[in-house]
Backbone as ProteinMPNN parsed JSONL, in Angstrom:
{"seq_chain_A": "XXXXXXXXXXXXXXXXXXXXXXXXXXXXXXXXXXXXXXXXXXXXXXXXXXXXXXXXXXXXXXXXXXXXXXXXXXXXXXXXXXXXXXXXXXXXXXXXXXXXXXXXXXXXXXXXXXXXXXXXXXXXXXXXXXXXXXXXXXXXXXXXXXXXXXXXXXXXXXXXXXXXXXXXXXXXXXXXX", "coords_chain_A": {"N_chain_A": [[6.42, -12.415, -3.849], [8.275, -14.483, -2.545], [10.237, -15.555, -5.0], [7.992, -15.714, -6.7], [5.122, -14.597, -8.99], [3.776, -11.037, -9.217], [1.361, -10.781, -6.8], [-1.791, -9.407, -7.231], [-2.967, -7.97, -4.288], [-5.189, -6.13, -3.799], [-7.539, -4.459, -5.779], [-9.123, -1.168, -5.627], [-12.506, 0.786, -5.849], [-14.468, 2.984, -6.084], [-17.398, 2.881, -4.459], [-21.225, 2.499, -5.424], [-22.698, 4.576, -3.806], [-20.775, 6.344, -3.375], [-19.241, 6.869, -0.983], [-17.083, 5.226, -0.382], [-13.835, 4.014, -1.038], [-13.293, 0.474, -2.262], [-12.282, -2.244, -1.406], [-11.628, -5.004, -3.78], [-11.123, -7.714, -3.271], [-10.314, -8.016, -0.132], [-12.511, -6.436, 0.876], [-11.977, -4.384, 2.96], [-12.026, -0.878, 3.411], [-11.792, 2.271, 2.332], [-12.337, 5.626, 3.326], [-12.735, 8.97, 3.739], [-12.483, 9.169, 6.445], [-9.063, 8.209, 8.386], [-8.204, 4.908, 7.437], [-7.0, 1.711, 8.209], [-5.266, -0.741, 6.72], [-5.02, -3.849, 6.046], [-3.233, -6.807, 5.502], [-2.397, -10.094, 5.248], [-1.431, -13.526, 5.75], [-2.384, -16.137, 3.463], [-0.43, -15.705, 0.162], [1.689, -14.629, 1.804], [1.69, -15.827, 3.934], [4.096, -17.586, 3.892], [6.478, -16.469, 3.527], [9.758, -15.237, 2.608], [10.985, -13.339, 1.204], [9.564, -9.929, 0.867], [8.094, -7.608, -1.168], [6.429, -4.726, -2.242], [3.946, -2.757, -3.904], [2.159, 0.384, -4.877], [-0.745, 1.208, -7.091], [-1.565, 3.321, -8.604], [-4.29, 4.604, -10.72], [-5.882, 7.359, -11.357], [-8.236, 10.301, -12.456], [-8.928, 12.639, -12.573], [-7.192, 15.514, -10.191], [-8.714, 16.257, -8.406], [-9.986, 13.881, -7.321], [-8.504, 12.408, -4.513], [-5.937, 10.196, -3.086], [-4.36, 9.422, 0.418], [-1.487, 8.105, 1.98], [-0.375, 6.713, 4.625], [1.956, 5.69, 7.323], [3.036, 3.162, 6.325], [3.938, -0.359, 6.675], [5.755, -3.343, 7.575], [5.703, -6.245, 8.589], [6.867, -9.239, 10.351], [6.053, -12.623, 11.606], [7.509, -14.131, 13.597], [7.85, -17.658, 14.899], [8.323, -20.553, 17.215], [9.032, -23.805, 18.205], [6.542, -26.964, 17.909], [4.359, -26.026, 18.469], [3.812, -23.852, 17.409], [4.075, -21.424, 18.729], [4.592, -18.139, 19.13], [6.904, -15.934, 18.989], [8.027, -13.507, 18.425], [7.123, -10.615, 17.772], [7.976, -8.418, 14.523], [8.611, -5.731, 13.334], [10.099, -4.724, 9.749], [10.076, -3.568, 8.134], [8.951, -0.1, 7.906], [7.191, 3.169, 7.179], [6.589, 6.283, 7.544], [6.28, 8.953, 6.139], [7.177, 11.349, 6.991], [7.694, 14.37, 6.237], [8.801, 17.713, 6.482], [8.547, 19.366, 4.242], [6.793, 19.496, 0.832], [7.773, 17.182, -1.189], [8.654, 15.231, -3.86], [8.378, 11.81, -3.508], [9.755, 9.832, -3.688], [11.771, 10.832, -1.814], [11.518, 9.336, 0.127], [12.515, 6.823, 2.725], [11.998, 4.528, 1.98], [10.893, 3.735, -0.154], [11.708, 2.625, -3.222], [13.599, 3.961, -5.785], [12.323, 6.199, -8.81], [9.47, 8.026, -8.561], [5.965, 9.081, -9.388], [4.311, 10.026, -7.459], [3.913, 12.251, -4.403], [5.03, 13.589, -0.764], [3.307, 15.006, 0.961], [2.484, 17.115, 3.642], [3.291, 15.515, 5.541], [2.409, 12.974, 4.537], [1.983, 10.486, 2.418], [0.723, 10.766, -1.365], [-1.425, 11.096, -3.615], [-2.738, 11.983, -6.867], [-4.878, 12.509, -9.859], [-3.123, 14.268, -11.201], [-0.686, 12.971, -10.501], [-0.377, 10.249, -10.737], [-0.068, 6.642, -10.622], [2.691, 3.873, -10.405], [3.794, 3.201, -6.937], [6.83, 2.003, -5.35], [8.331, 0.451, -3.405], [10.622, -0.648, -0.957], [12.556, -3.844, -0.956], [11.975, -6.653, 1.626], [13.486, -8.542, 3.485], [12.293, -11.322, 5.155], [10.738, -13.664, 8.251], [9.243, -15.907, 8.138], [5.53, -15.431, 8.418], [4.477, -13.058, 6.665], [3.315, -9.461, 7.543], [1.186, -6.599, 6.082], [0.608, -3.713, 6.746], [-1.164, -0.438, 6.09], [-2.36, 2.927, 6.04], [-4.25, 4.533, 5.039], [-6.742, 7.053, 3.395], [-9.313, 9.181, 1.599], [-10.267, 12.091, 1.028], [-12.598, 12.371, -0.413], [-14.484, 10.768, -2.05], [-16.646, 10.522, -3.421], [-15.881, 11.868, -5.734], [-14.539, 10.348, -7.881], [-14.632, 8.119, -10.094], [-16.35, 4.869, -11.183], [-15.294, 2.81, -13.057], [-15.995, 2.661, -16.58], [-14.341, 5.055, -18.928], [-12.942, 6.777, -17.453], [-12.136, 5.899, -15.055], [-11.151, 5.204, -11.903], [-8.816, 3.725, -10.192], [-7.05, 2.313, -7.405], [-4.8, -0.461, -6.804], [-2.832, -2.662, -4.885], [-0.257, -4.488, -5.198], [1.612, -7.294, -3.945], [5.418, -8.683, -4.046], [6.727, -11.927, -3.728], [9.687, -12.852, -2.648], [11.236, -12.31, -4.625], [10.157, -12.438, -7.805], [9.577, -11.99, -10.899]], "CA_chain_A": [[6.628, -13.192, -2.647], [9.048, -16.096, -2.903], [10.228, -16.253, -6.358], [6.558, -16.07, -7.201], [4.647, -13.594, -9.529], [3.351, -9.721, -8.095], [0.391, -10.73, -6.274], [-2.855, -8.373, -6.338], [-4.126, -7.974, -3.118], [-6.775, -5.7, -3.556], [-8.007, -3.378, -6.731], [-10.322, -0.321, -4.712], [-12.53, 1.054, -7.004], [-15.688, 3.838, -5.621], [-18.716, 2.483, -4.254], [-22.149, 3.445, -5.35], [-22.971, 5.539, -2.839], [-19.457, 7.402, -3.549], [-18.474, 7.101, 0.493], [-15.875, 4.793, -0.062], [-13.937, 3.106, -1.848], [-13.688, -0.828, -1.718], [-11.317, -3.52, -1.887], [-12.359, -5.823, -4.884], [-10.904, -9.151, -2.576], [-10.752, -8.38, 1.222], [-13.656, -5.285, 1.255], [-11.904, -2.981, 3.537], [-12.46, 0.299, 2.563], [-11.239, 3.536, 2.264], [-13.372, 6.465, 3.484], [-12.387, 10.395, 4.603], [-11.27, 8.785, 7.754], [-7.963, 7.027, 7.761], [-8.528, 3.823, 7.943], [-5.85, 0.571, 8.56], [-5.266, -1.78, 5.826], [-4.272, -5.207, 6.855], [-2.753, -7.803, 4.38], [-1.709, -11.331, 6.207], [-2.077, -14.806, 5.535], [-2.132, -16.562, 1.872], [0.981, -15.376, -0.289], [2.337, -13.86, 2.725], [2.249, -16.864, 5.195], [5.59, -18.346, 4.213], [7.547, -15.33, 2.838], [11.147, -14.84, 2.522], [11.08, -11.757, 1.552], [7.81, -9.092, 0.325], [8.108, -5.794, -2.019], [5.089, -3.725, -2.23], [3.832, -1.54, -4.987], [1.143, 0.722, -5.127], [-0.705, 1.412, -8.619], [-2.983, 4.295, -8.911], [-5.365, 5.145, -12.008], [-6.686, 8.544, -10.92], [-8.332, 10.896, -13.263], [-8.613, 14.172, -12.282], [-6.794, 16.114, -9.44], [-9.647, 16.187, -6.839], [-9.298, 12.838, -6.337], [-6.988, 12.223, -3.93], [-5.65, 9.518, -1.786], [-3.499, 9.644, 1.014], [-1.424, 6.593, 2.259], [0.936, 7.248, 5.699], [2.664, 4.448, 8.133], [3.024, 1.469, 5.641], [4.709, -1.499, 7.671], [5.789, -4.626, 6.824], [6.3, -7.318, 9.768], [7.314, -10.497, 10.356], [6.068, -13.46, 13.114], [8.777, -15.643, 14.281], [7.655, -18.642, 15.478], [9.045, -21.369, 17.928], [8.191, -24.982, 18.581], [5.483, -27.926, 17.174], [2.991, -25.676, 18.402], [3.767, -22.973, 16.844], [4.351, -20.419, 19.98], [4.93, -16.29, 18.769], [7.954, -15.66, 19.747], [7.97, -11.958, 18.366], [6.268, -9.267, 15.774], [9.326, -8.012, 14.141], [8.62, -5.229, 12.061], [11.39, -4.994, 9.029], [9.981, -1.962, 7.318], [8.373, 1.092, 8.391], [7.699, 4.274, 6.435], [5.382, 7.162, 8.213], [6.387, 9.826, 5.285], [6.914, 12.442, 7.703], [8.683, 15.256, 5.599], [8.353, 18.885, 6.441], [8.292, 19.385, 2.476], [6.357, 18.783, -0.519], [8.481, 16.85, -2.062], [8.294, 13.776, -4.214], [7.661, 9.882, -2.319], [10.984, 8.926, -4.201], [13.101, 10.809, -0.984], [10.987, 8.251, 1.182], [13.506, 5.788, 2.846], [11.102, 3.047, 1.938], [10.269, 3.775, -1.95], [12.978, 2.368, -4.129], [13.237, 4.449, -7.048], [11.546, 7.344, -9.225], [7.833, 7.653, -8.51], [5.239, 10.314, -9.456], [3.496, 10.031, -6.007], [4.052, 13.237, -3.399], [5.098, 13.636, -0.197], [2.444, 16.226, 1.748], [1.964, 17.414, 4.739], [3.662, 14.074, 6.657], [1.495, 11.959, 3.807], [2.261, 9.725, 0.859], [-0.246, 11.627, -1.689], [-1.707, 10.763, -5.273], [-4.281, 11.957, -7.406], [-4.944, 12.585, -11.261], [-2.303, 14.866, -11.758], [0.689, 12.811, -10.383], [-0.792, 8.885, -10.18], [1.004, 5.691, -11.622], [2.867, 2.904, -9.104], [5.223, 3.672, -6.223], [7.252, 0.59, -5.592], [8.841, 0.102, -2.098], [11.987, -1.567, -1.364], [12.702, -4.984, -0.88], [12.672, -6.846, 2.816], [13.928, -10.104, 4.24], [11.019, -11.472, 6.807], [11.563, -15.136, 8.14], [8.018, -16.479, 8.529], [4.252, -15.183, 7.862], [4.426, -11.471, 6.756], [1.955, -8.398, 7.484], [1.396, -5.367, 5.538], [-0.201, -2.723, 7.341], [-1.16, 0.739, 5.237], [-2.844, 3.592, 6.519], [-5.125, 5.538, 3.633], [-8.017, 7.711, 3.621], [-9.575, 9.045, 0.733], [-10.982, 13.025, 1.294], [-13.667, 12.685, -1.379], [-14.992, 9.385, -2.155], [-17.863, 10.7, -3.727], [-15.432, 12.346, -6.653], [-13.82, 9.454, -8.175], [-15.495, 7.13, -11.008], [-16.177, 3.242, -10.778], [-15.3, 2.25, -14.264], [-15.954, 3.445, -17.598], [-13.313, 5.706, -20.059], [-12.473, 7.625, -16.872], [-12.914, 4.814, -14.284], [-10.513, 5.089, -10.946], [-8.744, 2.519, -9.242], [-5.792, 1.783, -6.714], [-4.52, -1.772, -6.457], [-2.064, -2.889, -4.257], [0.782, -5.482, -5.256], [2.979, -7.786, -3.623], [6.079, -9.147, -4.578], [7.365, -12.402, -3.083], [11.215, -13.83, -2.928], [11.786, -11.188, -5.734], [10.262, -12.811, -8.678], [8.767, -11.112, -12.076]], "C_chain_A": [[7.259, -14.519, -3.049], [8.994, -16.818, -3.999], [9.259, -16.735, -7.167], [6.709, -14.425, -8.349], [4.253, -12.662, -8.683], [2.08, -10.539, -8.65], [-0.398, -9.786, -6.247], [-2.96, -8.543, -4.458], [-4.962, -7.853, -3.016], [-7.229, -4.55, -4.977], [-9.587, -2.614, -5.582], [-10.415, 0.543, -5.718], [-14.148, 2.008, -5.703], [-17.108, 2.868, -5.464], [-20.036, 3.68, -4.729], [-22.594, 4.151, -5.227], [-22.057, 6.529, -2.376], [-19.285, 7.617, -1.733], [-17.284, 6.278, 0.562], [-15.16, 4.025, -0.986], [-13.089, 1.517, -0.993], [-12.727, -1.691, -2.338], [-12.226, -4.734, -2.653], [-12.277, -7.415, -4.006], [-10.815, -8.797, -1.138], [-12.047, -7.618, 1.364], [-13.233, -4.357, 2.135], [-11.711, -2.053, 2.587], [-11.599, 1.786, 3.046], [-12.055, 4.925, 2.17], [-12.39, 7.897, 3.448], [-12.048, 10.323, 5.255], [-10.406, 8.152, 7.456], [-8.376, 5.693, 8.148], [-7.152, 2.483, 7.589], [-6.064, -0.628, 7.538], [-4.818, -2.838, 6.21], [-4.172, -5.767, 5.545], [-1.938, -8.909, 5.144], [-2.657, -12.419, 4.84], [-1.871, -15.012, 3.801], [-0.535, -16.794, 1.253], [2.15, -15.074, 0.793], [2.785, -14.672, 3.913], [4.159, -17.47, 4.989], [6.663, -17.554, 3.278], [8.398, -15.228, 3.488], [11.419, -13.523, 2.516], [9.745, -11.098, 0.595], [8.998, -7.828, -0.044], [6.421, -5.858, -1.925], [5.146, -2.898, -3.227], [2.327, -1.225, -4.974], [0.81, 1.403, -6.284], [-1.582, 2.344, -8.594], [-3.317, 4.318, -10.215], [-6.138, 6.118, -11.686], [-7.392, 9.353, -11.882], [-8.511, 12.301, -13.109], [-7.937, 14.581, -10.783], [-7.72, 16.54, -8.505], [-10.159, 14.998, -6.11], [-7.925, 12.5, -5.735], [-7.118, 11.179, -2.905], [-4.375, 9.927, -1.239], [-2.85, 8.143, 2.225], [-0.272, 7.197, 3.52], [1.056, 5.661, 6.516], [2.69, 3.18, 7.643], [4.24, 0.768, 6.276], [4.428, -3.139, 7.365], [6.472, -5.525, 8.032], [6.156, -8.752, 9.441], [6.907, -11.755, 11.703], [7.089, -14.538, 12.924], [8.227, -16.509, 15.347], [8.512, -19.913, 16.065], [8.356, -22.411, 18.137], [6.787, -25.616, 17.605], [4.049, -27.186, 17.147], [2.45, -24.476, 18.044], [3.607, -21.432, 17.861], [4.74, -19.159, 19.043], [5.761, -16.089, 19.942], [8.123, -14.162, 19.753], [7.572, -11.557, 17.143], [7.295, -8.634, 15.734], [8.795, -7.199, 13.264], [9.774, -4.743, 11.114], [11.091, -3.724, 8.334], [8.986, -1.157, 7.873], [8.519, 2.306, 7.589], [6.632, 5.286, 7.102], [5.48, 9.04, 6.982], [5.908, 11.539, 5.706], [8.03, 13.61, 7.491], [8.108, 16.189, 5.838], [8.368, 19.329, 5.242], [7.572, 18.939, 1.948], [6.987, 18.504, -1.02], [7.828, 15.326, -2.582], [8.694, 12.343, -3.337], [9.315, 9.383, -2.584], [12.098, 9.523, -2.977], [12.583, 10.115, 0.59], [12.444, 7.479, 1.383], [13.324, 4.83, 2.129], [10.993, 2.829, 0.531], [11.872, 3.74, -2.172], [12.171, 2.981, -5.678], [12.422, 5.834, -7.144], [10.161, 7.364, -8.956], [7.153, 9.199, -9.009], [4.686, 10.708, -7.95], [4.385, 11.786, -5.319], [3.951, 12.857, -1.908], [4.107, 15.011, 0.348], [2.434, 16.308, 2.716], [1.919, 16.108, 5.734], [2.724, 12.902, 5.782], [2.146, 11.709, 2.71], [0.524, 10.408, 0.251], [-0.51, 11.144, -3.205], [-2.774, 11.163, -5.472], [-3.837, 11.766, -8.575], [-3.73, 13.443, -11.778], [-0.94, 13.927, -11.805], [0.321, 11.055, -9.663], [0.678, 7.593, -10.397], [1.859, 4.883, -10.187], [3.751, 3.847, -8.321], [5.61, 1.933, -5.614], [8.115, 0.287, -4.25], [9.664, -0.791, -2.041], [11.688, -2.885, -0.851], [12.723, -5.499, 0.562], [12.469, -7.828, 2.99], [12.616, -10.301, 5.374], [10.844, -13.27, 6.838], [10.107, -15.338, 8.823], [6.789, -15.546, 8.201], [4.623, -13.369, 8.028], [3.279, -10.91, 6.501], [2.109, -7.269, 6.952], [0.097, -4.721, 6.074], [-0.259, -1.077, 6.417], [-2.351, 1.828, 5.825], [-3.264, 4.256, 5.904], [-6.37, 6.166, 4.264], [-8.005, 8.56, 2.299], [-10.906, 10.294, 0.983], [-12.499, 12.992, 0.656], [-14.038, 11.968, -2.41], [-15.599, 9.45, -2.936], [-17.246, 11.332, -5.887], [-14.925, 11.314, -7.886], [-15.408, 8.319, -8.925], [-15.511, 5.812, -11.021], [-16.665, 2.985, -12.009], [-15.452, 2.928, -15.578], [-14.769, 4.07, -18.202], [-12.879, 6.779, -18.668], [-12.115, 7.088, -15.144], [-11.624, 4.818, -12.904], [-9.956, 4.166, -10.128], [-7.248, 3.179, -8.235], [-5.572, 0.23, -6.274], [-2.913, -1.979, -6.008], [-1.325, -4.535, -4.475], [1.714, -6.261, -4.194], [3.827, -8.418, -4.313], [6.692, -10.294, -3.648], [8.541, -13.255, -3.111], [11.256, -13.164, -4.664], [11.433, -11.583, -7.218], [9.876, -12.079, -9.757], [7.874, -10.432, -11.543]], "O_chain_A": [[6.766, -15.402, -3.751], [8.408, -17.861, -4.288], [9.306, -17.647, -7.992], [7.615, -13.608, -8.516], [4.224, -12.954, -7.487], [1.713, -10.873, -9.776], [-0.136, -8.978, -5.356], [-3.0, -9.572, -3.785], [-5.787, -8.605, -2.496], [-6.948, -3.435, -4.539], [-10.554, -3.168, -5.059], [-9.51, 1.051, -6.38], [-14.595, 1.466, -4.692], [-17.664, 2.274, -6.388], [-20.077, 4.904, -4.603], [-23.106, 4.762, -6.166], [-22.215, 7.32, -1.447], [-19.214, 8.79, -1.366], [-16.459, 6.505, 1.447], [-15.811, 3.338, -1.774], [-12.583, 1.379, 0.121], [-12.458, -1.805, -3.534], [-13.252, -5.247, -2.208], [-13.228, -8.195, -4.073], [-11.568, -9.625, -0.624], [-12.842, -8.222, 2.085], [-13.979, -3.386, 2.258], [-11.376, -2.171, 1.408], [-10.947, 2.037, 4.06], [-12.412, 5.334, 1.066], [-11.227, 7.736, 3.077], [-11.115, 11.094, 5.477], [-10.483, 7.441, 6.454], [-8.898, 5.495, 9.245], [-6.469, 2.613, 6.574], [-7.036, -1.377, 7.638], [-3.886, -2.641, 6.99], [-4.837, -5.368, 4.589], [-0.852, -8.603, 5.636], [-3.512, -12.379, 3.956], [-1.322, -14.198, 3.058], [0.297, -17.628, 1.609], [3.344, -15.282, 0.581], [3.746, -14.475, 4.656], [5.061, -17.643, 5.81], [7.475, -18.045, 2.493], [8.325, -15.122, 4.712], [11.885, -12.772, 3.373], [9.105, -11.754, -0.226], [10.045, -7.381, 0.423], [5.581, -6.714, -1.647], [6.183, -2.306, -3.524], [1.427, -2.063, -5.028], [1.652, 2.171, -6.749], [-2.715, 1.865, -8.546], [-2.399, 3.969, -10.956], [-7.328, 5.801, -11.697], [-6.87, 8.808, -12.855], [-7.925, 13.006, -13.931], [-8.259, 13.698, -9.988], [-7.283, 17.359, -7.697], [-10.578, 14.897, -4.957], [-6.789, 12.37, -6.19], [-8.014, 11.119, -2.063], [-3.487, 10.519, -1.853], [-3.526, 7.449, 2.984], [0.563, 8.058, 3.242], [0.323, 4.701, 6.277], [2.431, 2.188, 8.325], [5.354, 1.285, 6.363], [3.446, -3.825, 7.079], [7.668, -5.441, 8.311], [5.519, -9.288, 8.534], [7.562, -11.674, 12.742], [7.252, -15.51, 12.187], [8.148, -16.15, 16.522], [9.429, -20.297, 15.339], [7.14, -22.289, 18.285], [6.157, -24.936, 16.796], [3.065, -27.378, 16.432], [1.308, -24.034, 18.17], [2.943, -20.479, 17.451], [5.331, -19.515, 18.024], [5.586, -16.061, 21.16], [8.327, -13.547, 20.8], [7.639, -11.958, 15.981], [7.735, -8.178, 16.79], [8.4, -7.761, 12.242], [10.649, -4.223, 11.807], [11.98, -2.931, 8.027], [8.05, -1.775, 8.379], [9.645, 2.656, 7.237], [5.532, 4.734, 7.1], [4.768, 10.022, 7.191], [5.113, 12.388, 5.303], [8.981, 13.816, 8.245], [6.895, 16.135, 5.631], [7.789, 20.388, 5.485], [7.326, 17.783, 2.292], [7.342, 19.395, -1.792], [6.983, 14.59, -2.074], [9.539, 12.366, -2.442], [9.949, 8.688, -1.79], [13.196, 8.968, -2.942], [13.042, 10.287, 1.72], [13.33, 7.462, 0.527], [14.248, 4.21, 1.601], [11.009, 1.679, 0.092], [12.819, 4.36, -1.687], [11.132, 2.78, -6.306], [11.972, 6.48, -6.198], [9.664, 6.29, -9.292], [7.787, 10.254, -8.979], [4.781, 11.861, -7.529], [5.362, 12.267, -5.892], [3.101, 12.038, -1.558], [4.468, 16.1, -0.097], [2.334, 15.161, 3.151], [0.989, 15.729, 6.446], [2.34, 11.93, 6.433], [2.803, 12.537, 2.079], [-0.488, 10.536, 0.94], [0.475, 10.823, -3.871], [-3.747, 10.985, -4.739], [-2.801, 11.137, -8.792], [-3.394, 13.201, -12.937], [-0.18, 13.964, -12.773], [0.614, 10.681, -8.527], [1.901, 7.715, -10.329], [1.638, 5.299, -9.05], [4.292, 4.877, -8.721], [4.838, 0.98, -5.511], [8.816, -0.652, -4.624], [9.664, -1.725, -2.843], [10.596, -3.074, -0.314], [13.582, -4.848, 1.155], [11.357, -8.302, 2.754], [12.185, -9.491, 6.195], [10.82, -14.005, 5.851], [9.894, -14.937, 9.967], [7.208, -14.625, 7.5], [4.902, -12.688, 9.015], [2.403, -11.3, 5.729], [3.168, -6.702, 7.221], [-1.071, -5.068, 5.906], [0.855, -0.639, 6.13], [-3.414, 1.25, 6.051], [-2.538, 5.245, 6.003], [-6.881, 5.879, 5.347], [-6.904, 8.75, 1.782], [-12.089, 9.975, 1.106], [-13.445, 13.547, 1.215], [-13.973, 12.378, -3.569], [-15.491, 8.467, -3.67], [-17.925, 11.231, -6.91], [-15.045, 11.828, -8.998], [-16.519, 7.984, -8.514], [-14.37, 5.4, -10.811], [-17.856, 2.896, -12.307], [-14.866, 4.011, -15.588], [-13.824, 3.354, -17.871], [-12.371, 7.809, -19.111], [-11.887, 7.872, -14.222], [-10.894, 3.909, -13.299], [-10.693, 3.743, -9.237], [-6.646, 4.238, -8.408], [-6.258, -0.203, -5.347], [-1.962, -1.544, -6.656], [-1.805, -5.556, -3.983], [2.594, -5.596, -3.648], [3.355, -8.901, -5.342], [7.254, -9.816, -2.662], [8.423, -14.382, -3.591], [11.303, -13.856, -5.681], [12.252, -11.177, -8.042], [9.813, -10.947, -9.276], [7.155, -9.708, -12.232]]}, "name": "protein", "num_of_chains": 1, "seq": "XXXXXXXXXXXXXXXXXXXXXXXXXXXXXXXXXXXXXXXXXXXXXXXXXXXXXXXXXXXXXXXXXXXXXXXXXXXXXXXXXXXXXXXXXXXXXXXXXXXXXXXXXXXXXXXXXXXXXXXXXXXXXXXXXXXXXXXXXXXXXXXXXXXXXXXXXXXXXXXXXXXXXXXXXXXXXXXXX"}
């Protein structure tokens, strides 16, 4: 974000009680249901432009996440008092391919990735983890990243140790290192 360093957002790593797993800095979570990721505010308030990368560490092939409608908007603001003029969204990806194919013939993903396209889903487990890296977009005032995951089998997936599971979510702002 703006000629800055990639920003964590969030490292999600299995809860205890294996139902979900858990953002290390906001706490939303990631269950069996899909559930709506939000990312505002901080790094993101006075962005130029945002990349996105997502990092998996999976270890076996029955964990699986599944990530669909990642969106990246923009508020344009007017006046001293800061009036919302409009939610502009600049990127959109809903990874709605009648194929299994790989994430890399996403519009949105710049580049090679291991990730899978499934069944209208961005897809990762242990077999085929490692980042996917999303392209670059212009956004002229406070940007939002919205991500849509769910996470069949919560209960499968390890929290730490020599086999230990994560996904952490990057930003990039004003294109820097």
């Amino acid at each position: 974000v703006d000629n800055s360093q990639w920003e964590l957002l969030d490292t999600f790593t299995v809860n205890a009680d294996g139902t979900a797993l858990v953002g290390d800095t906001t706490g939303q979570t990631i269950t069996a249901d899909s559930q709506t990721l939000t990312y505002s505010g901080g790094v993101l308030e006075n962005a130029e432009t945002v990349q996105l990368v997502l990092d998996a560490d999976i270890s076996a092939s029955n964990e699986e996440i599944f990530v669909d409608n990642v969106e990246i908007s923009e508020t344009i603001w007017t006046g001293a008092t800061e009036t919302v003029v409009e939610e502009n969204t600049v990127l959109t990806e809903t990874f709605d391919s009648s194929w299994n194919v790989s994430a890399s013939h996403a519009d949105a993903v710049q580049g090679h990735t291991g990730w899978d396209m499934r069944n209208g889903k961005l897809q990762t487990d242990g077999c085929d983890d490692g980042g996917i890296l999303f392209r670059e977009v212009a956004v002229d005032g406070p940007a939002t990243i919205q991500i849509d995951a769910r996470a069949p089998n919560p209960g499968c997936f390890e929290n730490g140790g020599w086999h230990g599971d994560t996904l952490e979510m990057w930003a990039l702002v004003d294109g820097a290192d």
